[in-house]
Amino acid sequence: MLDLCQCGHCQNDMCIHKVPIFSTLNEEELIKIAGLITHRNYKKGEIIIMEGEATDSIIIIHEGSVKAFKNTPDGREQILYVFSDGDFFGEQNLLSHQTSTYTVEALEIVKTCMLSKNKFQSLLHQYPEIAIKIIEELGERMSRLENALQSIGVRNVDNRIGGILLDFKDKYGRKTPEGILIRLPLSREGMANYLGIARETLSRKLGQLENEGIIRSVGNKSILILDQEELKALSGNVF
Amino acid sequence: MLDLCQCGHCQNDMCIHKVPIFSTLNEEELIKIAGLITHRNYKKGEIIIMEGEATDSIIIIHEGSVKAFKNTPDGREQILYVFSDGDFFGEQNLLSHQTSTYTVEALEIVKTCMLSKNKFQSLLHQYPEIAIKIIEELGERMSRLENALQSIGVRNVDNRIGGILLDFKDKYGRKTPEGILIRLPLSREGMANYLGIARETLSRKLGQLENEGIIRSVGNKSILILDQEELKALSGNVF
DNA sequence: CGGACCATTGATAATTGTCAAAATTCGTGG
DNA sequence: CCACGAATTTTGACAATTATCAATGGTCCG
């Protein structure tokens, strides 16, 4: 493996290696792109983009996770996405001419890679495959959003909680002898804001699941899944 | 104006004239594309695409409107989009490799224009502007979806009803001496399935608005908006 | 270890869903 | 153009669910 990234930041662990949208490019091309990228780190709680802001870069997450959300005037928050390693955002102003449709906040220490509008657009001309990858990723994101809308719209709260736990399991779960341990990206409040329910309701429902032996809370930041099948039944997912 | 469309269907009222994604092309190019298009009509209630189906065409609405929705196993329906003249769908399998993420059903007599996957892809190569237009349209659609998610997630029912009436006003409203008359694309049940509430709840809330003199129901298919300002206040939209 | 932050629990109120029945609207066919 | 039957909508009564507020308990991290 070559060791050519001199940015003093990623130390051979080039962020662009992690990014699906660049996955069709070869090593040499990646190195060229690495030179165009600037980096920036954020602490937990820092705002990376504000809703309504006109961004001039596409931002890729190298490490860490963020929440993307909208606020109502009365302060309620609806989380739309949780992005982590390899995900990108801020593309709205590059692809269409929108300002950001959501606010993005770091959930932990986050390392980002930024590509300016200009550089990104010339990349797109040079490597049209990147555009295809982006369309694919946006398509998947739209599909997830459609599922979320259905979830909040017609599924009951138990269904939704089952669903979010299964999603988190796939993305953040790790097998252990006792079951699958999920390192939660969101606090209880965050999860509630994602599901469109009150923090207290989530607490009660999770407590119930714990009593039924389906899950076990491990502190505030992890959940152990003991009975995956029961959880699937709960999520109402027939497939 | 030229009169060159010989398809015997659109009679000088070429569907592609209506379609934003072809709006960058000139008359000559449009006529070329018109030759690649096939047409099909649907009656009210007919299914145009089923969720999970792998479509091999992009479908453009020439006239009429459709609803795009998902079903839960227990028969509940969540409407995701209402598409009408100039909107397209079925693109999932062409841009990414997804099957349709929703079912599409005609809400009235609908005339469609279809472009097969192959023909569409060669068009994209020939006119890359079309890809840009599609990305823009999908971006807007995603933004609307994000708003809908926020709406169902955190806004109360009154807010949402105010919101849908204002949306419909812009899209389907007509000024009259008495106020703005909306020709509703959806039944009460449809609107309820769009808002994620029960049909009966919608009835009650609309009745309330009528008592307050904000709207007036005109049969089942139209609503007259009497007090737009009050409706804006109701929708909780500060802007 | 301590203090700030986060989560849980309890009691209560508010909202919406559900089921059943009545009323209205719609479109068709005469 | 009217009348009729089907479909849709409205209304009422009640039940279920969830939000809210307040107080307590637990967790995390410097």
PDB file of N, CA, C and O in Angstrom, chain A residues 66-105:
ATOM      1  N   VAL A  66     -23.111  12.261  13.131  1.00  0.00           N
ATOM      2  CA  VAL A  66     -23.824  13.530  13.256  1.00  0.00           C
ATOM      3  C   VAL A  66     -25.320  13.267  13.135  1.00  0.00           C
ATOM      4  O   VAL A  66     -25.739  12.239  12.629  1.00  0.00           O
ATOM      5  N   LYS A  67     -26.103  14.202  13.620  1.00  0.00           N
ATOM      6  CA  LYS A  67     -27.537  14.138  13.361  1.00  0.00           C
ATOM      7  C   LYS A  67     -27.925  15.292  12.465  1.00  0.00           C
ATOM      8  O   LYS A  67     -27.386  16.392  12.584  1.00  0.00           O
ATOM      9  N   ALA A  68     -28.865  15.012  11.550  1.00  0.00           N
ATOM     10  CA  ALA A  68     -29.397  16.045  10.662  1.00  0.00           C
ATOM     11  C   ALA A  68     -30.849  16.222  11.026  1.00  0.00           C
ATOM     12  O   ALA A  68     -31.612  15.256  11.014  1.00  0.00           O
ATOM     13  N   PHE A  69     -31.248  17.433  11.361  1.00  0.00           N
ATOM     14  CA  PHE A  69     -32.607  17.637  11.881  1.00  0.00           C
ATOM     15  C   PHE A  69     -33.182  18.984  11.491  1.00  0.00           C
ATOM     16  O   PHE A  69     -32.470  19.864  11.012  1.00  0.00           O
ATOM     17  N   LYS A  70     -34.491  19.098  11.704  1.00  0.00           N
ATOM     18  CA  LYS A  70     -35.202  20.354  11.512  1.00  0.00           C
ATOM     19  C   LYS A  70     -35.821  20.774  12.825  1.00  0.00           C
ATOM     20  O   LYS A  70     -36.197  19.925  13.626  1.00  0.00           O
ATOM     21  N   ASN A  71     -35.931  22.062  13.040  1.00  0.00           N
ATOM     22  CA  ASN A  71     -36.560  22.579  14.240  1.00  0.00           C
ATOM     23  C   ASN A  71     -37.887  23.251  13.913  1.00  0.00           C
ATOM     24  O   ASN A  71     -38.007  23.902  12.886  1.00  0.00           O
ATOM     25  N   THR A  72     -38.859  23.082  14.807  1.00  0.00           N
ATOM     26  CA  THR A  72     -40.073  23.885  14.690  1.00  0.00           C
ATOM     27  C   THR A  72     -39.869  25.160  15.502  1.00  0.00           C
ATOM     28  O   THR A  72     -39.009  25.219  16.375  1.00  0.00           O
ATOM     29  N   PRO A  73     -40.694  26.196  15.216  1.00  0.00           N
ATOM     30  CA  PRO A  73     -40.570  27.458  15.940  1.00  0.00           C
ATOM     31  C   PRO A  73     -40.616  27.253  17.461  1.00  0.00           C
ATOM     32  O   PRO A  73     -39.927  27.947  18.202  1.00  0.00           O
ATOM     33  N   ASP A  74     -41.411  26.293  17.922  1.00  0.00           N
ATOM     34  CA  ASP A  74     -41.530  26.096  19.367  1.00  0.00           C
ATOM     35  C   ASP A  74     -40.450  25.179  19.929  1.00  0.00           C
ATOM     36  O   ASP A  74     -40.573  24.682  21.046  1.00  0.00           O
ATOM     37  N   GLY A  75     -39.409  24.929  19.132  1.00  0.00           N
ATOM     38  CA  GLY A  75     -38.254  24.256  19.687  1.00  0.00           C
ATOM     39  C   GLY A  75     -38.242  22.737  19.568  1.00  0.00           C
ATOM     40  O   GLY A  75     -37.301  22.094  20.002  1.00  0.00           O
ATOM     41  N   ARG A  76     -39.272  22.158  18.986  1.00  0.00           N
ATOM     42  CA  ARG A  76     -39.233  20.710  18.797  1.00  0.00           C
ATOM     43  C   ARG A  76     -38.306  20.362  17.662  1.00  0.00           C
ATOM     44  O   ARG A  76     -38.174  21.091  16.691  1.00  0.00           O
ATOM     45  N   GLU A  77     -37.710  19.214  17.805  1.00  0.00           N
ATOM     46  CA  GLU A  77     -36.694  18.823  16.832  1.00  0.00           C
ATOM     47  C   GLU A  77     -37.101  17.505  16.169  1.00  0.00           C
ATOM     48  O   GLU A  77     -37.470  16.557  16.849  1.00  0.00           O
ATOM     49  N   GLN A  78     -37.068  17.471  14.848  1.00  0.00           N
ATOM     50  CA  GLN A  78     -37.288  16.200  14.150  1.00  0.00           C
ATOM     51  C   GLN A  78     -35.993  15.788  13.477  1.00  0.00           C
ATOM     52  O   GLN A  78     -35.496  16.489  12.593  1.00  0.00           O
ATOM     53  N   ILE A  79     -35.445  14.665  13.916  1.00  0.00           N
ATOM     54  CA  ILE A  79     -34.219  14.168  13.296  1.00  0.00           C
ATOM     55  C   ILE A  79     -34.569  13.451  12.006  1.00  0.00           C
ATOM     56  O   ILE A  79     -35.481  12.620  11.973  1.00  0.00           O
ATOM     57  N   LEU A  80     -33.874  13.793  10.938  1.00  0.00           N
ATOM     58  CA  LEU A  80     -34.156  13.192   9.631  1.00  0.00           C
ATOM     59  C   LEU A  80     -33.168  12.073   9.311  1.00  0.00           C
ATOM     60  O   LEU A  80     -33.538  11.046   8.758  1.00  0.00           O
ATOM     61  N   TYR A  81     -31.912  12.301   9.646  1.00  0.00           N
ATOM     62  CA  TYR A  81     -30.875  11.320   9.347  1.00  0.00           C
ATOM     63  C   TYR A  81     -29.853  11.274  10.479  1.00  0.00           C
ATOM     64  O   TYR A  81     -29.646  12.264  11.170  1.00  0.00           O
ATOM     65  N   VAL A  82     -29.219  10.126  10.615  1.00  0.00           N
ATOM     66  CA  VAL A  82     -27.986  10.034  11.394  1.00  0.00           C
ATOM     67  C   VAL A  82     -26.913   9.613  10.401  1.00  0.00           C
ATOM     68  O   VAL A  82     -27.019   8.568   9.779  1.00  0.00           O
ATOM     69  N   PHE A  83     -25.944  10.459  10.209  1.00  0.00           N
ATOM     70  CA  PHE A  83     -24.878  10.142   9.266  1.00  0.00           C
ATOM     71  C   PHE A  83     -23.634   9.710  10.018  1.00  0.00           C
ATOM     72  O   PHE A  83     -23.320  10.253  11.073  1.00  0.00           O
ATOM     73  N   SER A  84     -22.896   8.742   9.463  1.00  0.00           N
ATOM     74  CA  SER A  84     -21.605   8.411  10.057  1.00  0.00           C
ATOM     75  C   SER A  84     -20.573   8.099   8.980  1.00  0.00           C
ATOM     76  O   SER A  84     -20.776   8.472   7.817  1.00  0.00           O
ATOM     77  N   ASP A  85     -19.496   7.465   9.347  1.00  0.00           N
ATOM     78  CA  ASP A  85     -18.344   7.292   8.459  1.00  0.00           C
ATOM     79  C   ASP A  85     -18.740   7.026   6.995  1.00  0.00           C
ATOM     80  O   ASP A  85     -19.434   6.068   6.701  1.00  0.00           O
ATOM     81  N   GLY A  86     -18.259   7.875   6.115  1.00  0.00           N
ATOM     82  CA  GLY A  86     -18.475   7.658   4.690  1.00  0.00           C
ATOM     83  C   GLY A  86     -19.687   8.376   4.130  1.00  0.00           C
ATOM     84  O   GLY A  86     -19.816   8.502   2.919  1.00  0.00           O
ATOM     85  N   ASP A  87     -20.581   8.819   4.996  1.00  0.00           N
ATOM     86  CA  ASP A  87     -21.748   9.561   4.503  1.00  0.00           C
ATOM     87  C   ASP A  87     -21.359  10.994   4.160  1.00  0.00           C
ATOM     88  O   ASP A  87     -20.383  11.523   4.672  1.00  0.00           O
ATOM     89  N   PHE A  88     -22.149  11.593   3.277  1.00  0.00           N
ATOM     90  CA  PHE A  88     -21.861  12.986   2.911  1.00  0.00           C
ATOM     91  C   PHE A  88     -23.130  13.819   3.073  1.00  0.00           C
ATOM     92  O   PHE A  88     -24.245  13.292   3.124  1.00  0.00           O
ATOM     93  N   PHE A  89     -22.958  15.113   3.149  1.00  0.00           N
ATOM     94  CA  PHE A  89     -24.105  16.023   3.160  1.00  0.00           C
ATOM     95  C   PHE A  89     -23.637  17.386   2.682  1.00  0.00           C
ATOM     96  O   PHE A  89     -22.458  17.575   2.395  1.00  0.00           O
ATOM     97  N   GLY A  90     -24.605  18.317   2.572  1.00  0.00           N
ATOM     98  CA  GLY A  90     -24.253  19.637   2.058  1.00  0.00           C
ATOM     99  C   GLY A  90     -24.240  19.665   0.546  1.00  0.00           C
ATOM    100  O   GLY A  90     -23.770  20.619  -0.066  1.00  0.00           O
ATOM    101  N   GLU A  91     -24.748  18.609  -0.055  1.00  0.00           N
ATOM    102  CA  GLU A  91     -24.704  18.524  -1.511  1.00  0.00           C
ATOM    103  C   GLU A  91     -25.820  19.316  -2.182  1.00  0.00           C
ATOM    104  O   GLU A  91     -25.769  19.544  -3.380  1.00  0.00           O
ATOM    105  N   GLN A  92     -26.807  19.743  -1.390  1.00  0.00           N
ATOM    106  CA  GLN A  92     -27.990  20.353  -2.009  1.00  0.00           C
ATOM    107  C   GLN A  92     -27.643  21.539  -2.908  1.00  0.00           C
ATOM    108  O   GLN A  92     -28.211  21.694  -3.982  1.00  0.00           O
ATOM    109  N   ASN A  93     -26.723  22.343  -2.457  1.00  0.00           N
ATOM    110  CA  ASN A  93     -26.388  23.540  -3.210  1.00  0.00           C
ATOM    111  C   ASN A  93     -25.504  23.232  -4.424  1.00  0.00           C
ATOM    112  O   ASN A  93     -25.316  24.063  -5.287  1.00  0.00           O
ATOM    113  N   LEU A  94     -24.948  22.038  -4.440  1.00  0.00           N
ATOM    114  CA  LEU A  94     -24.082  21.699  -5.566  1.00  0.00           C
ATOM    115  C   LEU A  94     -24.878  21.047  -6.677  1.00  0.00           C
ATOM    116  O   LEU A  94     -24.645  21.280  -7.856  1.00  0.00           O
ATOM    117  N   LEU A  95     -25.822  20.221  -6.298  1.00  0.00           N
ATOM    118  CA  LEU A  95     -26.557  19.454  -7.299  1.00  0.00           C
ATOM    119  C   LEU A  95     -27.797  20.207  -7.769  1.00  0.00           C
ATOM    120  O   LEU A  95     -28.006  20.403  -8.941  1.00  0.00           O
ATOM    121  N   SER A  96     -28.634  20.612  -6.828  1.00  0.00           N
ATOM    122  CA  SER A  96     -29.681  21.549  -7.230  1.00  0.00           C
ATOM    123  C   SER A  96     -29.264  22.899  -6.654  1.00  0.00           C
ATOM    124  O   SER A  96     -28.127  23.064  -6.257  1.00  0.00           O
ATOM    125  N   HIS A  97     -30.135  23.869  -6.623  1.00  0.00           N
ATOM    126  CA  HIS A  97     -29.703  25.161  -6.097  1.00  0.00           C
ATOM    127  C   HIS A  97     -30.413  25.475  -4.802  1.00  0.00           C
ATOM    128  O   HIS A  97     -30.957  26.551  -4.606  1.00  0.00           O
ATOM    129  N   GLN A  98     -30.404  24.472  -3.925  1.00  0.00           N
ATOM    130  CA  GLN A  98     -31.069  24.647  -2.655  1.00  0.00           C
ATOM    131  C   GLN A  98     -30.079  25.061  -1.580  1.00  0.00           C
ATOM    132  O   GLN A  98     -28.905  24.762  -1.660  1.00  0.00           O
ATOM    133  N   THR A  99     -30.616  25.708  -0.561  1.00  0.00           N
ATOM    134  CA  THR A  99     -29.830  25.865   0.658  1.00  0.00           C
ATOM    135  C   THR A  99     -30.067  24.610   1.483  1.00  0.00           C
ATOM    136  O   THR A  99     -30.914  23.796   1.146  1.00  0.00           O
ATOM    137  N   SER A 100     -29.311  24.459   2.547  1.00  0.00           N
ATOM    138  CA  SER A 100     -29.434  23.223   3.316  1.00  0.00           C
ATOM    139  C   SER A 100     -30.845  23.085   3.874  1.00  0.00           C
ATOM    140  O   SER A 100     -31.412  24.026   4.405  1.00  0.00           O
ATOM    141  N   THR A 101     -31.386  21.885   3.735  1.00  0.00           N
ATOM    142  CA  THR A 101     -32.757  21.670   4.186  1.00  0.00           C
ATOM    143  C   THR A 101     -32.794  21.231   5.648  1.00  0.00           C
ATOM    144  O   THR A 101     -33.866  20.997   6.190  1.00  0.00           O
ATOM    145  N   TYR A 102     -31.615  21.103   6.265  1.00  0.00           N
ATOM    146  CA  TYR A 102     -31.591  20.689   7.666  1.00  0.00           C
ATOM    147  C   TYR A 102     -30.337  21.214   8.366  1.00  0.00           C
ATOM    148  O   TYR A 102     -29.399  21.669   7.722  1.00  0.00           O
ATOM    149  N   THR A 103     -30.358  21.171   9.677  1.00  0.00           N
ATOM    150  CA  THR A 103     -29.193  21.514  10.491  1.00  0.00           C
ATOM    151  C   THR A 103     -28.433  20.232  10.789  1.00  0.00           C
ATOM    152  O   THR A 103     -29.031  19.184  10.997  1.00  0.00           O
ATOM    153  N   VAL A 104     -27.100  20.310  10.793  1.00  0.00           N
ATOM    154  CA  VAL A 104     -26.286  19.133  11.095  1.00  0.00           C
ATOM    155  C   VAL A 104     -25.443  19.422  12.336  1.00  0.00           C
ATOM    156  O   VAL A 104     -24.752  20.443  12.398  1.00  0.00           O
ATOM    157  N   GLU A 105     -25.519  18.539  13.321  1.00  0.00           N
ATOM    158  CA  GLU A 105     -24.805  18.729  14.580  1.00  0.00           C
ATOM    159  C   GLU A 105     -23.985  17.486  14.918  1.00  0.00           C
ATOM    160  O   GLU A 105     -24.457  16.356  14.743  1.00  0.00           O
TER     161      GLU A 105
END
